[in-house]
CSV table of C-alpha atoms in Angstrom, one decimal:
chain,number,residue,atom,x,y,z
A,1,MET,CA,3.1,27.7,2.1
A,2,GLN,CA,1.5,27.7,-1.8
A,3,ASN,CA,4.5,28.3,-4.7
A,4,LYS,CA,4.4,31.0,-7.5
A,5,ARG,CA,3.6,28.8,-10.5
A,6,SER,CA,3.3,29.3,-13.9
A,7,PHE,CA,0.3,28.7,-16.3
A,8,LYS,CA,2.7,25.5,-17.8
A,9,ASP,CA,3.0,24.4,-14.3
A,10,LYS,CA,-0.6,24.1,-13.7
A,11,VAL,CA,-1.3,22.4,-16.3
A,12,PHE,CA,1.2,19.7,-15.6
A,13,LEU,CA,-0.3,19.7,-12.1
A,14,VAL,CA,-4.1,18.9,-13.6
A,15,LEU,CA,-2.1,16.3,-16.0
A,16,LYS,CA,-0.3,14.7,-12.6
A,17,GLY,CA,-3.7,14.6,-11.0
A,18,LEU,CA,-5.3,12.3,-14.8
A,19,ALA,CA,-2.6,10.4,-13.6
A,20,MET,CA,-3.1,9.5,-10.1
A,21,GLY,CA,-6.8,9.3,-10.9
A,22,ALA,CA,-6.2,6.3,-13.3
A,23,ALA,CA,-3.4,4.4,-11.5
A,24,ASN,CA,-6.0,4.6,-8.2
A,25,LYS,CA,-9.0,3.3,-10.0
A,26,VAL,CA,-6.9,0.0,-11.3
A,27,PRO,CA,-6.2,-2.6,-8.7
A,28,GLY,CA,-2.6,-3.0,-7.7
A,29,VAL,CA,-1.5,0.0,-9.1
A,30,SER,CA,-1.1,3.4,-6.2
A,31,GLY,CA,-2.1,6.6,-7.4
A,32,GLY,CA,1.0,7.6,-4.6
A,33,ILE,CA,3.7,6.1,-6.9
A,34,VAL,CA,3.1,8.6,-9.3
A,35,ALA,CA,2.8,11.1,-6.8
A,36,PHE,CA,6.3,9.9,-5.9
A,37,VAL,CA,8.2,9.9,-9.1
A,38,ALA,CA,6.7,12.6,-10.8
A,39,GLY,CA,8.6,15.1,-7.4
A,40,PHE,CA,5.3,16.3,-5.8
A,41,TYR,CA,4.8,13.6,-3.0
A,42,GLU,CA,6.4,15.4,-0.1
A,43,GLU,CA,4.5,18.4,-0.9
A,44,PHE,CA,1.1,16.2,-1.3
A,45,ILE,CA,1.7,15.2,2.2
A,46,TYR,CA,2.6,18.0,3.6
A,47,SER,CA,-0.4,19.9,2.2
A,48,LEU,CA,-2.7,17.5,3.3
A,49,GLN,CA,-1.2,17.8,7.0
A,50,LYS,CA,-2.5,21.5,6.2
A,51,PHE,CA,-5.8,20.2,7.5
A,52,ASN,CA,-5.5,20.6,11.0
A,53,ARG,CA,-6.9,23.1,14.3
A,54,LYS,CA,-5.3,25.8,12.8
A,55,ALA,CA,-7.3,25.5,9.3
A,56,LEU,CA,-10.7,25.6,10.9
A,57,LEU,CA,-9.8,28.4,12.8
A,58,LEU,CA,-8.8,30.0,10.2
A,59,LEU,CA,-12.2,29.3,8.9
A,60,TYR,CA,-14.0,30.0,12.1
A,61,LYS,CA,-13.1,33.8,11.6
A,62,LYS,CA,-14.0,34.1,8.0
A,63,ARG,CA,-9.8,34.2,6.6
A,64,TYR,CA,-10.7,32.3,3.7
A,65,LYS,CA,-7.8,33.6,2.2
A,66,SER,CA,-5.5,32.9,4.4
A,67,PHE,CA,-7.4,29.4,5.0
A,68,LEU,CA,-7.0,28.8,0.9
A,69,ASN,CA,-2.5,30.2,1.1
A,70,TYR,CA,-2.7,27.9,4.5
A,71,ILE,CA,-3.9,24.6,3.3
A,72,ASN,CA,-2.0,25.4,0.1
A,73,ALA,CA,-5.4,25.4,-1.9
A,74,SER,CA,-4.3,26.0,-5.5
A,75,PHE,CA,-1.9,23.0,-5.9
A,76,LEU,CA,-4.4,20.4,-4.0
A,77,GLY,CA,-7.3,21.6,-6.5
A,78,LEU,CA,-5.5,21.0,-9.6
A,79,LEU,CA,-4.7,17.9,-8.3
A,80,VAL,CA,-8.2,17.3,-7.3
A,81,LEU,CA,-9.3,18.5,-10.7
A,82,GLY,CA,-6.8,16.2,-13.3
A,83,MET,CA,-8.3,13.3,-10.7
A,84,VAL,CA,-12.3,14.4,-11.1
A,85,ILE,CA,-11.5,14.5,-14.9
A,86,SER,CA,-9.8,11.5,-14.8
A,87,TYR,CA,-12.8,9.5,-13.0
A,88,PHE,CA,-14.8,9.7,-16.2
A,89,SER,CA,-12.3,10.4,-19.1
A,90,VAL,CA,-8.8,8.6,-18.9
A,91,SER,CA,-10.3,5.9,-15.8
A,92,LYS,CA,-13.3,5.2,-18.8
A,93,LEU,CA,-10.6,4.9,-21.6
A,94,LEU,CA,-8.1,2.6,-19.2
A,95,ASP,CA,-11.3,0.1,-18.8
A,96,TYR,CA,-11.7,0.1,-22.4
A,97,PHE,CA,-7.9,-0.8,-23.1
A,98,LEU,CA,-8.1,-3.5,-19.9
A,99,LEU,CA,-11.4,-4.9,-21.6
A,100,HIS,CA,-9.4,-5.3,-25.0
A,101,TYR,CA,-5.7,-5.3,-24.7
A,102,GLU,CA,-5.7,-6.5,-20.7
A,103,LEU,CA,-2.0,-7.9,-21.4
A,104,TYR,CA,-0.6,-5.4,-22.6
A,105,VAL,CA,-2.6,-2.6,-19.7
A,106,TRP,CA,-0.9,-5.1,-17.3
A,107,SER,CA,2.5,-5.4,-19.2
A,108,GLY,CA,3.1,-0.9,-18.6
A,109,PHE,CA,1.8,-1.2,-14.9
A,110,PHE,CA,4.4,-3.7,-14.3
A,111,GLY,CA,6.9,-2.3,-16.3
A,112,MET,CA,6.0,1.2,-14.1
A,113,ILE,CA,6.4,-0.5,-10.9
A,114,ILE,CA,9.8,-2.0,-12.4
A,115,GLY,CA,10.4,1.4,-13.1
A,116,SER,CA,9.3,3.4,-9.7
A,117,ILE,CA,12.0,0.5,-7.5
A,118,PHE,CA,14.7,1.2,-9.5
A,119,TYR,CA,13.9,5.0,-9.6
A,120,ILE,CA,13.3,5.1,-5.7
A,121,ALA,CA,16.2,2.9,-4.6
A,122,LYS,CA,18.9,4.9,-6.9
A,123,ASP,CA,19.7,7.4,-4.2
A,124,PHE,CA,19.0,5.0,-1.4
A,125,LYS,CA,21.8,3.8,0.6
A,126,ILE,CA,21.6,0.8,3.1
A,127,LYS,CA,23.3,1.8,5.9
A,128,SER,CA,22.2,0.0,8.3
A,129,LEU,CA,20.8,-3.6,9.7
A,130,ARG,CA,17.5,-1.7,10.7
A,131,HIS,CA,17.5,-0.3,6.6
A,132,VAL,CA,17.3,-4.1,5.3
A,133,LEU,CA,14.8,-5.3,7.8
A,134,PHE,CA,12.8,-2.2,7.3
A,135,ILE,CA,13.2,-3.3,3.3
A,136,THR,CA,11.7,-7.1,4.1
A,137,LEU,CA,9.4,-6.4,6.4
A,138,GLY,CA,7.8,-4.0,3.2
A,139,LEU,CA,8.5,-6.8,0.8
A,140,LEU,CA,6.4,-9.1,3.1
A,141,LEU,CA,4.2,-6.9,3.7
A,142,GLY,CA,3.1,-6.1,0.1
A,143,GLY,CA,3.9,-9.8,-1.2
A,144,GLY,CA,1.3,-10.9,1.7
A,145,ILE,CA,-1.3,-8.5,0.5
A,146,SER,CA,-1.0,-9.7,-2.7
A,147,LEU,CA,-1.9,-13.4,-1.7
A,148,LEU,CA,-4.8,-12.8,0.7
A,149,GLU,CA,-8.3,-13.9,-0.6
A,150,PRO,CA,-11.5,-11.6,-1.1
A,151,ALA,CA,-14.3,-11.1,1.2
A,152,THR,CA,-18.1,-10.7,0.4
A,153,GLU,CA,-19.3,-7.4,-0.4
A,154,ASN,CA,-20.9,-5.5,2.5
A,155,ASP,CA,-22.9,-2.2,2.5
A,156,ASN,CA,-23.1,-1.2,6.0
A,157,LEU,CA,-22.5,1.9,6.1
A,158,TRP,CA,-20.1,2.0,8.9
A,159,PHE,CA,-18.6,-0.4,6.9
A,160,VAL,CA,-18.6,1.5,3.6
A,161,PHE,CA,-17.2,4.8,5.7
A,162,PHE,CA,-13.8,2.3,7.2
A,163,CYS,CA,-13.6,1.4,3.0
A,164,GLY,CA,-13.3,4.8,2.5
A,165,VAL,CA,-10.3,4.9,5.3
A,166,ILE,CA,-8.2,2.0,3.7
A,167,GLY,CA,-9.3,2.5,-0.1
A,168,VAL,CA,-7.6,6.2,-0.3
A,169,SER,CA,-4.4,4.6,1.1
A,170,GLY,CA,-3.2,4.2,-2.5
A,171,MET,CA,-3.5,8.0,-3.1
A,172,THR,CA,-0.6,8.5,0.2
A,173,LEU,CA,1.4,4.6,0.1
A,174,PRO,CA,3.4,4.4,-2.6
A,175,GLY,CA,2.9,0.9,-3.4
A,176,LEU,CA,-0.3,0.4,-2.0
A,177,SER,CA,-3.5,0.0,-4.1
A,178,GLY,CA,-6.5,1.5,-2.6
A,179,SER,CA,-7.7,-0.8,-5.5
A,180,PHE,CA,-6.6,-3.6,-4.5
A,181,ILE,CA,-7.5,-3.2,-0.9
A,182,LEU,CA,-10.9,-2.7,-2.1
A,183,ILE,CA,-11.3,-5.8,-3.8
A,184,LEU,CA,-9.8,-7.9,-0.4
A,185,VAL,CA,-12.9,-6.4,1.4
A,186,GLY,CA,-14.9,-6.9,-0.6
A,187,ASN,CA,-16.4,-3.7,-1.9
A,188,TYR,CA,-15.1,-2.2,-5.1
A,189,VAL,CA,-17.8,-3.1,-7.8
A,190,LEU,CA,-20.2,-1.3,-5.6
A,191,LEU,CA,-17.9,1.3,-4.2
A,192,LEU,CA,-16.2,1.9,-7.7
A,193,VAL,CA,-18.4,0.9,-9.9
A,194,ASP,CA,-22.2,0.3,-8.9
A,195,SER,CA,-21.4,4.1,-6.7
A,196,VAL,CA,-20.0,6.0,-9.1
A,197,ASN,CA,-22.2,5.1,-12.0
A,198,ALA,CA,-25.6,5.9,-9.2
A,199,LEU,CA,-24.1,9.4,-8.6
A,200,PHE,CA,-23.1,9.6,-13.3
A,201,ASP,CA,-26.8,8.5,-13.6
A,202,THR,CA,-27.8,11.0,-10.8
A,203,LEU,CA,-25.7,14.1,-12.6
A,204,LYS,CA,-27.5,13.9,-15.7
A,205,ASP,CA,-30.6,13.7,-14.2
A,206,PHE,CA,-30.4,16.7,-12.4
A,207,ALA,CA,-29.0,18.3,-16.0
A,208,SER,CA,-32.0,17.4,-17.4
A,209,LEU,CA,-33.8,18.6,-14.6
A,210,ASP,CA,-35.4,15.4,-13.8
A,211,PHE,CA,-35.7,14.4,-9.6
A,212,SER,CA,-37.5,11.4,-10.1
A,213,PHE,CA,-34.5,9.2,-8.7
A,214,THR,CA,-35.0,10.5,-5.5
A,215,GLU,CA,-38.4,7.7,-5.6
A,216,ASP,CA,-35.7,4.8,-6.5
A,217,GLN,CA,-35.1,3.5,-3.4
A,218,LYS,CA,-31.9,1.5,-4.9
A,219,ARG,CA,-30.0,5.1,-6.5
A,220,MET,CA,-30.8,6.4,-3.4
A,221,HIS,CA,-28.9,3.9,-1.2
A,222,LEU,CA,-26.1,3.8,-3.3
A,223,LEU,CA,-25.5,7.5,-3.1
A,224,LYS,CA,-25.7,7.1,1.1
A,225,ILE,CA,-23.1,4.5,0.2
A,226,LEU,CA,-21.1,6.9,-1.4
A,227,THR,CA,-21.1,9.8,1.0
A,228,SER,CA,-20.3,7.4,3.5
A,229,PHE,CA,-17.2,6.1,1.2
A,230,THR,CA,-16.3,9.6,0.6
A,231,ALA,CA,-16.5,10.6,4.3
A,232,GLY,CA,-14.0,8.0,5.2
A,233,SER,CA,-12.1,8.6,2.3
A,234,VAL,CA,-11.4,12.6,4.0
A,235,VAL,CA,-10.9,11.4,7.4
A,236,GLY,CA,-8.5,8.9,5.9
A,237,LEU,CA,-6.7,11.0,3.8
A,238,VAL,CA,-5.9,13.7,6.1
A,239,THR,CA,-5.2,11.4,9.1
A,240,LEU,CA,-2.6,9.3,6.8
A,241,SER,CA,-1.0,13.3,5.6
A,242,HIS,CA,-0.9,13.6,9.4
A,243,LEU,CA,1.1,10.3,10.1
A,244,LEU,CA,3.2,10.3,7.3
A,245,GLY,CA,4.5,13.5,7.6
A,246,TYR,CA,5.1,12.4,11.1
A,247,VAL,CA,7.5,9.5,9.4
A,248,LEU,CA,8.3,11.0,6.7
A,249,LYS,CA,10.1,14.3,9.2
A,250,HIS,CA,11.7,11.6,11.8
A,251,TYR,CA,12.2,8.6,10.0
A,252,LYS,CA,13.0,9.5,6.4
A,253,ASN,CA,15.6,6.3,5.4
A,254,ILE,CA,13.4,4.1,7.3
A,255,THR,CA,10.2,5.5,5.6
A,256,PHE,CA,11.9,4.5,2.2
A,257,ALA,CA,13.3,1.8,3.0
A,258,THR,CA,9.9,0.7,3.7
A,259,ILE,CA,8.4,2.4,0.4
A,260,ILE,CA,11.0,-0.3,-1.5
A,261,GLY,CA,10.2,-3.4,0.0
A,262,PHE,CA,6.3,-2.6,-0.1
A,263,ILE,CA,6.4,-1.4,-4.0
A,264,THR,CA,8.6,-4.6,-4.4
A,265,GLY,CA,6.5,-6.7,-2.6
A,266,SER,CA,3.6,-5.7,-5.0
A,267,LEU,CA,4.6,-6.8,-7.9
A,268,GLY,CA,2.6,-10.2,-7.4
A,269,VAL,CA,-0.1,-8.0,-7.8
A,270,VAL,CA,0.1,-6.5,-11.4
A,271,TRP,CA,1.6,-9.3,-13.0
A,272,PRO,CA,0.5,-9.3,-16.4
A,273,TRP,CA,-0.2,-12.7,-17.2
A,274,LYS,CA,-3.0,-14.5,-15.2
A,275,GLU,CA,-6.5,-15.6,-15.5
A,276,LYS,CA,-9.7,-13.8,-13.5
A,277,VAL,CA,-11.2,-15.9,-11.2
A,278,TYR,CA,-15.2,-14.8,-10.7
A,279,LYS,CA,-17.0,-15.1,-7.8
A,280,LEU,CA,-19.8,-18.2,-7.9
A,281,ASP,CA,-23.0,-18.5,-6.2
A,282,MET,CA,-24.3,-21.4,-4.4
A,283,GLN,CA,-25.2,-23.0,-8.0
A,284,GLY,CA,-21.7,-22.4,-9.4
A,285,GLN,CA,-22.8,-19.7,-11.3
A,286,ARG,CA,-20.9,-16.2,-12.0
A,287,LEU,CA,-22.5,-13.7,-9.9
A,288,THR,CA,-22.8,-9.7,-11.9
A,289,ASP,CA,-23.1,-6.6,-10.4
A,290,ALA,CA,-26.2,-3.9,-10.8
A,291,ASN,CA,-24.4,-3.4,-14.6
A,292,GLY,CA,-24.5,-7.3,-15.4
A,293,ASN,CA,-20.5,-7.6,-15.1
A,294,PHE,CA,-19.6,-10.7,-13.6
A,295,ILE,CA,-17.7,-10.2,-10.3
A,296,ILE,CA,-14.0,-10.8,-10.3
A,297,ASP,CA,-13.0,-12.8,-7.1
A,298,ASN,CA,-9.2,-12.7,-7.5
A,299,TYR,CA,-6.2,-13.8,-10.3
A,300,ASP,CA,-4.5,-17.0,-11.3
A,301,ARG,CA,-0.7,-16.0,-12.3
A,302,TYR,CA,1.2,-17.8,-14.6
A,303,LEU,CA,4.6,-17.8,-16.4
A,304,PRO,CA,4.1,-16.9,-20.0
A,305,ASN,CA,5.0,-18.8,-23.2
A,306,PHE,CA,7.0,-17.0,-25.3
A,307,GLN,CA,5.9,-19.5,-28.3
A,308,ASP,CA,2.7,-16.8,-28.6
A,309,THR,CA,3.6,-13.9,-30.5
A,310,GLN,CA,1.5,-11.6,-28.2
A,311,ASN,CA,3.9,-12.4,-24.6
A,312,TYR,CA,6.6,-10.1,-26.7
A,313,ILE,CA,4.6,-7.4,-27.7
A,314,ALA,CA,3.6,-7.2,-23.6
A,315,LEU,CA,7.9,-7.2,-22.7
A,316,ILE,CA,8.3,-4.2,-24.9
A,317,PHE,CA,4.9,-2.4,-23.2
A,318,ILE,CA,6.3,-3.3,-19.6
A,319,LEU,CA,10.0,-1.5,-21.4
A,320,LEU,CA,7.9,1.2,-21.8
A,321,GLY,CA,6.0,1.9,-18.3
A,322,ILE,CA,9.5,2.1,-17.2
A,323,LEU,CA,10.8,4.3,-19.8
A,324,LEU,CA,8.0,6.4,-18.9
A,325,VAL,CA,9.0,6.5,-15.2
A,326,TYR,CA,11.8,7.0,-16.0
A,327,GLY,CA,11.1,10.4,-17.9
A,328,LEU,CA,8.3,11.6,-15.6
A,329,GLY,CA,11.3,10.9,-12.4
A,330,LEU,CA,13.6,13.2,-14.9
A,331,TYR,CA,10.6,16.0,-15.4
A,332,GLY,CA,10.5,15.6,-11.4
A,333,THR,CA,14.1,16.1,-10.2
A,334,LYS,CA,13.8,18.8,-13.0
A,335,THR,CA,10.5,20.7,-11.4
A,336,LYS,CA,12.6,20.6,-8.2
A,337,LYS,CA,15.6,22.1,-9.1
């Protein structure tokens, strides 16, 4: 299964992982779109599919080299490395730009998704009414999800495990944002902010040989939550990859039709012109997370006023997003060849 890759290819794989990691963290954006447009989506899904009974048997027989070769470990390892680096670097940079240049960031992502729709649709030919029906179904699902009202936070470990299963969907399903799903179930801040910060603080304590955090009940609870979420994510990745591998093999055109509709429907989630709506307590005061940041409940969307210069700049960022996807698509086509 493993392909012979040059050093340059390996560097680009890490960069693709960086892009997937950054995209997965932003509500409304899907890392699966990056994989799809950059030309490694099918290899990604089929590699995850290799985590099966045969892989476990190879491990049991201590045939580690055969196991690594069977699961396409060099490919997955480089992608995961990129995602991990992204989580502690690129995504932090993205947080800064979202805080100070939010309109332009959302505009860039909006353009990327428009570019993704064109890229996926350009080679897709509607051959039957069934294709139209599945495009419509995807459109309704994507649009419907963007209009749902978020739930309240729930730190039950079984529910957190379930969040891991559904939250990882953004990596495997182009157009479905795992981060936005976590907002809808009420656990985005708990799982992608508070728990990750707890892990980061714990790693710093380990590095300085300070183990006093084991007495911190709140920190230990957050680490348990992160462990449960990670376990759910692994189960979700493997399960979804088997399902997607099957439908890609047997119903490829229908799958592509649904993805095109779904990505189109998800445009509402990343609409650049919107105002944050924050969670409030019983007294009408804004609720905060463990770091003192206000918790976003949803967004109020509006049409832009083009008497404001920044809206023209936003249009430029939309165009840049489209061009970025076009460039990724050209690179993906080249590497496939």
